[in-house]
Each structure stands twice: as structure tokens, then as C-alpha cells.
Amino acid sequence: ELRDLPESTALIRALYRDQPGDLSDIKPGSFTVSQPVSITSISNQMVTLNRSIRFGLTPQWRTTLVEVDTEGHHIGLSHLSLRFPPRPYAGHFKEEGLNGVRILGRDNWVSHVHIHNADSGLFVYGQFHRITDLIIDGTRLPHSNNTTGHHGISLLGSDCLVARFNINTRFIHDLTVSRGSVGNVFSEGRAVDLAIDHHRYAPYENLFTQIHAGSGTRIWKSGGGKGRGAYTASGATFWNIDSTKPFAL
């Protein structure tokens, strides 16, 4: 885990490559970022890890090794349909809590799951999760902004994979990365009119690849409170994204 020194925002600024935007809502010394690793050897004061660190290590912030919580791992959810009542969508921050799945821990998986009429579909925290063959759709009446829910898939952990997904409705935010979103991959997905939401607070090095964005009218529509940095930190990568009509970069 890396943490800014008290009264410092050097770490988050480094992730933004010194183009952080407005950080007025982020308290100095409060920002942290982490990466799961295994220790392969310890010799005197030399610690060898099983993978390279994504972040530079400097005296400007505190670096510590913290034992990962071993609870909640290797748990799977498969071949299941979650169906909510077809009540009209109440709108932003007025949701009733008709939410699909929340994933914590590490090395868990969701496969061949169908979520219908949800306020939000999937919230993913932790590390090394795999979400595959996910369908999210709905027949509920949309809100006046033409959306039927808040968040489709929120990937708020690190080193996770979402592959072969189909969002067959319009959420305010279809795909979301935000605080703690590091090194994730969205691949082989489809949506009606995809919104790739970079929700501020330094999402870092996330990949979006082989995705059909549907109509393509709002691909870069992002949210998050002002004062929490620019929409994304560095390393956001987009590859092989298509849509029915051309969209501006």
C-alpha cells in the first residue's frame, strides 16, 4: 500500500502525471493506492516480489506491506437470473436499492448471470475477480433522462476481468472505474449506447478492448464529484472500440 505523506497530494498527482485537475475535495495525506503481490523471498533488508510494481516508490509517500485479508476468496456465482419488479426507474440518487451483485475479497467469479430491471447491476471490489458472460437488461420505464438505472458494472478493485458482457439497456453509467480501480480489463462487450464512466479519484491503467458501444452517442460521458481530480489518471487504454455511428475521440 502507498499513502501520501501528511499534508501532501504528491502520490495522486504522480498518478495523474502532474495533470490532476481539481483536487480540492481530497484531503492531503488521505490518498492511498495498493497492488496485490506475493513475497517470493526475503534476504536481509531485500524483499523480492512476484510482479513489478505499477507505481514509483519514492520518499514522497509512505510504502508499506500489508497482509491481504484471506476471507472471501474462490467464491463463484453461476447460471443465475436476478429479476427485480418492473417499477419505473426513480432517477439519480433516488434508487430503491434494487441492486444485483456485490463482490468483495479476491479470486472470486461470476459467470452466466442475467440481471433484469436493476437500479445497479454489479459492484466489484477486491482483487483478481473474473466476471464472464454477464447480461444486464430491463423492461422498466426509464427516467426522464432516458436511463433505466444508475450503474451497470462498477469495477472498483484491481486486476479484475469483465469479459463477454451485454448491457441491453441504458444506465447513467454503464461501465465505471473510480477510486481503487487499477489494472482492470473490460473485453468483448456490447451495449445499447455505452457510457464508459471514469468517475474521478484516479482510476489508473484500466483497459477497454473489443467492445461494441452501440449507438455511440455518449461513450465518454463520465461522472464523479468535482474536486476529486480529473476523470482518469494515466494509463487508460482504449482498443478496438466500435459503434453504429462514428464518435469523436
Short mmCIF file of C-alpha atoms in Angstrom, two decimals:
data_model
loop_
_atom_site.label_atom_id
_atom_site.label_comp_id
_atom_site.label_asym_id
_atom_site.label_seq_id
_atom_site.Cartn_x
_atom_site.Cartn_y
_atom_site.Cartn_z
CA GLU A 1 0.00 0.00 0.00
CA LEU A 2 1.19 3.52 -0.87
CA ARG A 3 -0.06 6.55 1.02
CA ASP A 4 0.59 10.26 0.69
CA LEU A 5 2.56 11.87 3.49
CA PRO A 6 0.50 14.14 5.77
CA GLU A 7 -0.34 17.45 4.13
CA SER A 8 0.74 16.04 0.74
CA THR A 9 -1.03 15.14 -2.51
CA ALA A 10 2.17 14.04 -4.28
CA LEU A 11 1.02 10.45 -4.84
CA ILE A 12 -2.25 11.22 -6.56
CA ARG A 13 -0.53 13.93 -8.60
CA ALA A 14 2.05 11.37 -9.74
CA LEU A 15 -0.68 9.02 -10.96
CA TYR A 16 -2.14 11.92 -12.92
CA ARG A 17 1.33 12.71 -14.33
CA ASP A 18 1.07 16.15 -12.74
CA GLN A 19 -2.17 16.95 -14.56
CA PRO A 20 -4.58 16.12 -11.72
CA GLY A 21 -7.28 18.71 -12.30
CA ASP A 22 -9.19 19.98 -9.26
CA LEU A 23 -8.17 18.14 -6.05
CA SER A 24 -9.93 20.48 -3.63
CA ASP A 25 -12.15 17.71 -2.18
CA ILE A 26 -9.25 15.33 -1.50
CA LYS A 27 -7.75 15.85 1.94
CA PRO A 28 -3.92 15.97 1.88
CA GLY A 29 -2.41 12.78 3.23
CA SER A 30 -5.58 10.76 2.66
CA PHE A 31 -4.98 9.22 -0.75
CA THR A 32 -3.88 5.58 -0.92
CA VAL A 33 -3.32 3.09 -3.70
CA SER A 34 -2.41 -0.58 -3.47
CA GLN A 35 -1.33 -3.57 -5.53
CA PRO A 36 -1.64 -7.24 -4.52
CA VAL A 37 1.66 -9.11 -4.65
CA SER A 38 3.28 -12.23 -3.23
CA ILE A 39 6.65 -12.23 -1.49
CA THR A 40 8.97 -14.73 -3.14
CA SER A 41 11.98 -14.19 -0.87
CA ILE A 42 13.39 -12.04 1.93
CA SER A 43 17.13 -11.63 2.33
CA ASN A 44 18.40 -9.19 4.97
CA GLN A 45 16.58 -5.98 4.00
CA MET A 46 15.83 -7.04 0.43
CA VAL A 47 12.25 -8.16 -0.30
CA THR A 48 11.59 -9.79 -3.69
CA LEU A 49 8.06 -9.74 -5.10
CA ASN A 50 6.41 -11.90 -7.74
CA ARG A 51 5.48 -8.98 -10.01
CA SER A 52 6.60 -5.50 -10.89
CA ILE A 53 5.10 -2.57 -9.00
CA ARG A 54 2.83 -0.32 -11.08
CA PHE A 55 3.82 2.79 -9.13
CA GLY A 56 7.11 4.52 -8.49
CA LEU A 57 8.40 4.22 -4.92
CA THR A 58 9.79 7.49 -3.59
CA PRO A 59 10.30 9.13 -0.17
CA GLN A 60 7.38 11.43 -1.06
CA TRP A 61 4.90 8.84 0.17
CA ARG A 62 4.74 6.02 2.67
CA THR A 63 5.07 2.47 1.31
CA THR A 64 4.02 -0.49 3.46
CA LEU A 65 3.44 -4.21 3.02
CA VAL A 66 0.03 -5.18 4.40
CA GLU A 67 -1.25 -8.73 4.66
CA VAL A 68 -4.22 -9.30 2.36
CA ASP A 69 -7.43 -10.41 4.03
CA THR A 70 -7.81 -14.14 3.31
CA GLU A 71 -11.59 -14.16 3.80
CA GLY A 72 -13.98 -14.26 0.87
CA HIS A 73 -12.00 -15.92 -1.89
CA HIS A 74 -12.66 -18.60 -4.51
CA ILE A 75 -16.42 -18.00 -4.34
CA GLY A 76 -18.47 -18.34 -7.50
CA LEU A 77 -21.92 -17.35 -8.75
CA SER A 78 -23.02 -19.10 -11.90
CA HIS A 79 -26.05 -19.70 -14.15
CA LEU A 80 -28.41 -17.49 -12.20
CA SER A 81 -31.06 -14.91 -13.05
CA LEU A 82 -31.79 -11.96 -10.75
CA ARG A 83 -35.08 -10.31 -11.66
CA PHE A 84 -36.46 -7.18 -9.99
CA PRO A 85 -40.01 -5.78 -10.17
CA PRO A 86 -40.60 -3.66 -13.30
CA ARG A 87 -41.19 -0.46 -11.34
CA PRO A 88 -40.16 2.72 -13.22
CA TYR A 89 -36.64 3.97 -12.56
CA ALA A 90 -36.86 6.70 -9.90
CA GLY A 91 -33.77 8.60 -11.06
CA HIS A 92 -30.28 9.59 -9.90
CA PHE A 93 -29.78 9.14 -6.13
CA LYS A 94 -33.47 8.22 -5.76
CA GLU A 95 -32.95 4.49 -6.28
CA GLU A 96 -34.80 1.93 -4.18
CA GLY A 97 -31.81 -0.38 -3.85
CA LEU A 98 -32.75 -2.94 -6.49
CA ASN A 99 -29.12 -3.94 -6.93
CA GLY A 100 -27.64 -7.11 -8.35
CA VAL A 101 -24.31 -8.44 -7.04
CA ARG A 102 -21.57 -7.00 -4.80
CA ILE A 103 -18.21 -8.80 -4.91
CA LEU A 104 -15.50 -8.49 -2.24
CA GLY A 105 -12.34 -10.42 -1.38
CA ARG A 106 -10.16 -11.92 -4.08
CA ASP A 107 -10.16 -14.59 -6.80
CA ASN A 108 -13.95 -14.78 -7.00
CA TRP A 109 -16.01 -15.21 -10.14
CA VAL A 110 -19.41 -14.55 -11.70
CA SER A 111 -20.36 -16.46 -14.83
CA HIS A 112 -23.51 -16.70 -16.97
CA VAL A 113 -25.59 -14.39 -14.78
CA HIS A 114 -28.59 -12.40 -16.02
CA ILE A 115 -29.64 -9.24 -14.11
CA HIS A 116 -33.02 -7.74 -15.04
CA ASN A 117 -34.57 -4.36 -14.06
CA ALA A 118 -31.80 -3.41 -11.60
CA ASP A 119 -31.05 0.04 -10.24
CA SER A 120 -27.40 -1.05 -10.41
CA GLY A 121 -26.06 -4.33 -11.70
CA LEU A 122 -22.62 -5.22 -10.36
CA PHE A 123 -20.23 -3.65 -7.82
CA VAL A 124 -16.77 -5.27 -7.79
CA TYR A 125 -14.20 -4.65 -5.04
CA GLY A 126 -11.03 -6.59 -4.19
CA GLN A 127 -8.57 -8.31 -6.50
CA PHE A 128 -8.32 -10.89 -9.28
CA HIS A 129 -12.05 -11.41 -9.87
CA ARG A 130 -13.42 -12.75 -13.18
CA ILE A 131 -16.84 -11.76 -14.50
CA THR A 132 -17.79 -13.51 -17.73
CA ASP A 133 -20.91 -13.91 -19.88
CA LEU A 134 -22.96 -11.32 -18.00
CA ILE A 135 -26.25 -9.94 -19.34
CA ILE A 136 -27.87 -6.84 -17.84
CA ASP A 137 -31.18 -5.67 -19.29
CA GLY A 138 -34.58 -4.27 -18.31
CA THR A 139 -38.14 -3.56 -19.37
CA ARG A 140 -38.91 -0.93 -16.70
CA LEU A 141 -39.99 2.56 -17.72
CA PRO A 142 -36.96 4.84 -18.00
CA HIS A 143 -36.45 8.09 -16.12
CA SER A 144 -36.90 11.37 -17.96
CA ASN A 145 -33.17 11.26 -18.86
CA ASN A 146 -33.84 8.03 -20.81
CA THR A 147 -31.96 5.76 -18.41
CA THR A 148 -33.28 2.73 -16.53
CA GLY A 149 -30.66 2.58 -13.77
CA HIS A 150 -27.61 4.16 -12.15
CA HIS A 151 -24.54 1.90 -12.55
CA GLY A 152 -24.28 -1.11 -14.84
CA ILE A 153 -20.89 -2.61 -13.97
CA SER A 154 -18.65 -0.81 -11.46
CA LEU A 155 -15.12 -2.23 -11.26
CA LEU A 156 -13.66 -0.65 -8.12
CA GLY A 157 -10.97 -3.23 -7.38
CA SER A 158 -7.70 -4.13 -9.06
CA ASP A 159 -6.54 -6.68 -11.64
CA CYS A 160 -10.07 -7.86 -12.45
CA LEU A 161 -11.54 -9.03 -15.75
CA VAL A 162 -15.01 -8.44 -17.21
CA ALA A 163 -15.41 -10.34 -20.48
CA ARG A 164 -18.30 -11.12 -22.83
CA PHE A 165 -20.82 -8.73 -21.28
CA ASN A 166 -24.03 -7.36 -22.79
CA ILE A 167 -25.69 -4.26 -21.32
CA ASN A 168 -29.00 -4.26 -23.15
CA THR A 169 -30.41 -1.10 -21.52
CA ARG A 170 -29.16 2.41 -20.68
CA PHE A 171 -27.66 3.19 -17.28
CA ILE A 172 -26.44 6.64 -16.28
CA HIS A 173 -23.01 4.94 -16.08
CA ASP A 174 -22.74 1.64 -17.96
CA LEU A 175 -19.11 0.84 -17.07
CA THR A 176 -17.46 2.61 -14.13
CA VAL A 177 -13.91 2.87 -12.82
CA SER A 178 -13.07 5.18 -9.92
CA ARG A 179 -11.14 5.15 -6.63
CA GLY A 180 -9.22 1.88 -6.32
CA SER A 181 -9.75 0.88 -9.96
CA VAL A 182 -6.29 -0.23 -11.09
CA GLY A 183 -5.22 -2.62 -13.85
CA ASN A 184 -8.69 -3.86 -14.79
CA VAL A 185 -9.86 -5.11 -18.19
CA PHE A 186 -13.24 -4.81 -19.92
CA SER A 187 -13.26 -7.01 -23.03
CA GLU A 188 -15.61 -8.45 -25.66
CA GLY A 189 -18.64 -6.44 -24.57
CA ARG A 190 -21.72 -4.87 -26.11
CA ALA A 191 -24.14 -2.15 -25.06
CA VAL A 192 -27.15 -0.27 -26.38
CA ASP A 193 -25.44 3.12 -26.08
CA LEU A 194 -22.34 2.67 -23.99
CA ALA A 195 -21.16 5.23 -21.41
CA ILE A 196 -17.61 4.49 -20.24
CA ASP A 197 -17.60 6.33 -16.92
CA HIS A 198 -14.26 7.40 -15.49
CA HIS A 199 -15.59 8.57 -12.12
CA ARG A 200 -12.59 10.63 -10.96
CA TYR A 201 -10.37 9.87 -7.91
CA ALA A 202 -7.52 8.49 -10.05
CA PRO A 203 -8.62 5.28 -11.77
CA TYR A 204 -5.34 4.04 -13.18
CA GLU A 205 -4.16 1.83 -16.06
CA ASN A 206 -7.54 0.32 -17.00
CA LEU A 207 -8.09 -1.29 -20.42
CA PHE A 208 -11.24 -1.27 -22.57
CA THR A 209 -10.93 -3.52 -25.61
CA GLN A 210 -13.02 -5.31 -28.27
CA ILE A 211 -16.24 -3.52 -27.34
CA HIS A 212 -19.20 -2.51 -29.49
CA ALA A 213 -20.62 0.67 -27.98
CA GLY A 214 -24.00 0.53 -29.73
CA SER A 215 -25.22 3.94 -30.86
CA GLY A 216 -22.01 5.60 -29.70
CA THR A 217 -23.63 8.89 -28.66
CA ARG A 218 -22.17 9.10 -25.12
CA ILE A 219 -19.07 6.92 -24.94
CA TRP A 220 -17.02 9.41 -22.89
CA LYS A 221 -19.82 10.57 -20.58
CA SER A 222 -18.32 10.45 -17.07
CA GLY A 223 -19.39 11.50 -13.58
CA GLY A 224 -17.97 11.93 -10.10
CA GLY A 225 -17.87 14.90 -7.79
CA LYS A 226 -15.81 17.89 -8.85
CA GLY A 227 -12.78 18.41 -6.65
CA ARG A 228 -11.76 14.73 -6.87
CA GLY A 229 -9.34 15.09 -9.74
CA ALA A 230 -9.68 14.72 -13.48
CA TYR A 231 -11.87 11.90 -14.78
CA THR A 232 -8.99 9.43 -15.13
CA ALA A 233 -5.37 9.18 -14.13
CA SER A 234 -2.80 7.90 -16.63
CA GLY A 235 -2.78 4.59 -18.45
CA ALA A 236 -6.44 4.47 -19.53
CA THR A 237 -6.32 2.44 -22.76
CA PHE A 238 -8.99 2.01 -25.47
CA TRP A 239 -8.52 -0.53 -28.23
CA ASN A 240 -10.90 -1.88 -30.90
CA ILE A 241 -14.00 0.04 -29.79
CA ASP A 242 -16.69 0.22 -32.44
CA SER A 243 -20.14 1.82 -32.70
CA THR A 244 -23.00 2.16 -35.15
CA LYS A 245 -22.01 5.74 -35.97
CA PRO A 246 -18.54 7.33 -35.76
CA PHE A 247 -17.75 9.04 -32.46
CA ALA A 248 -15.25 11.76 -31.66
CA LEU A 249 -12.07 10.94 -29.79
#
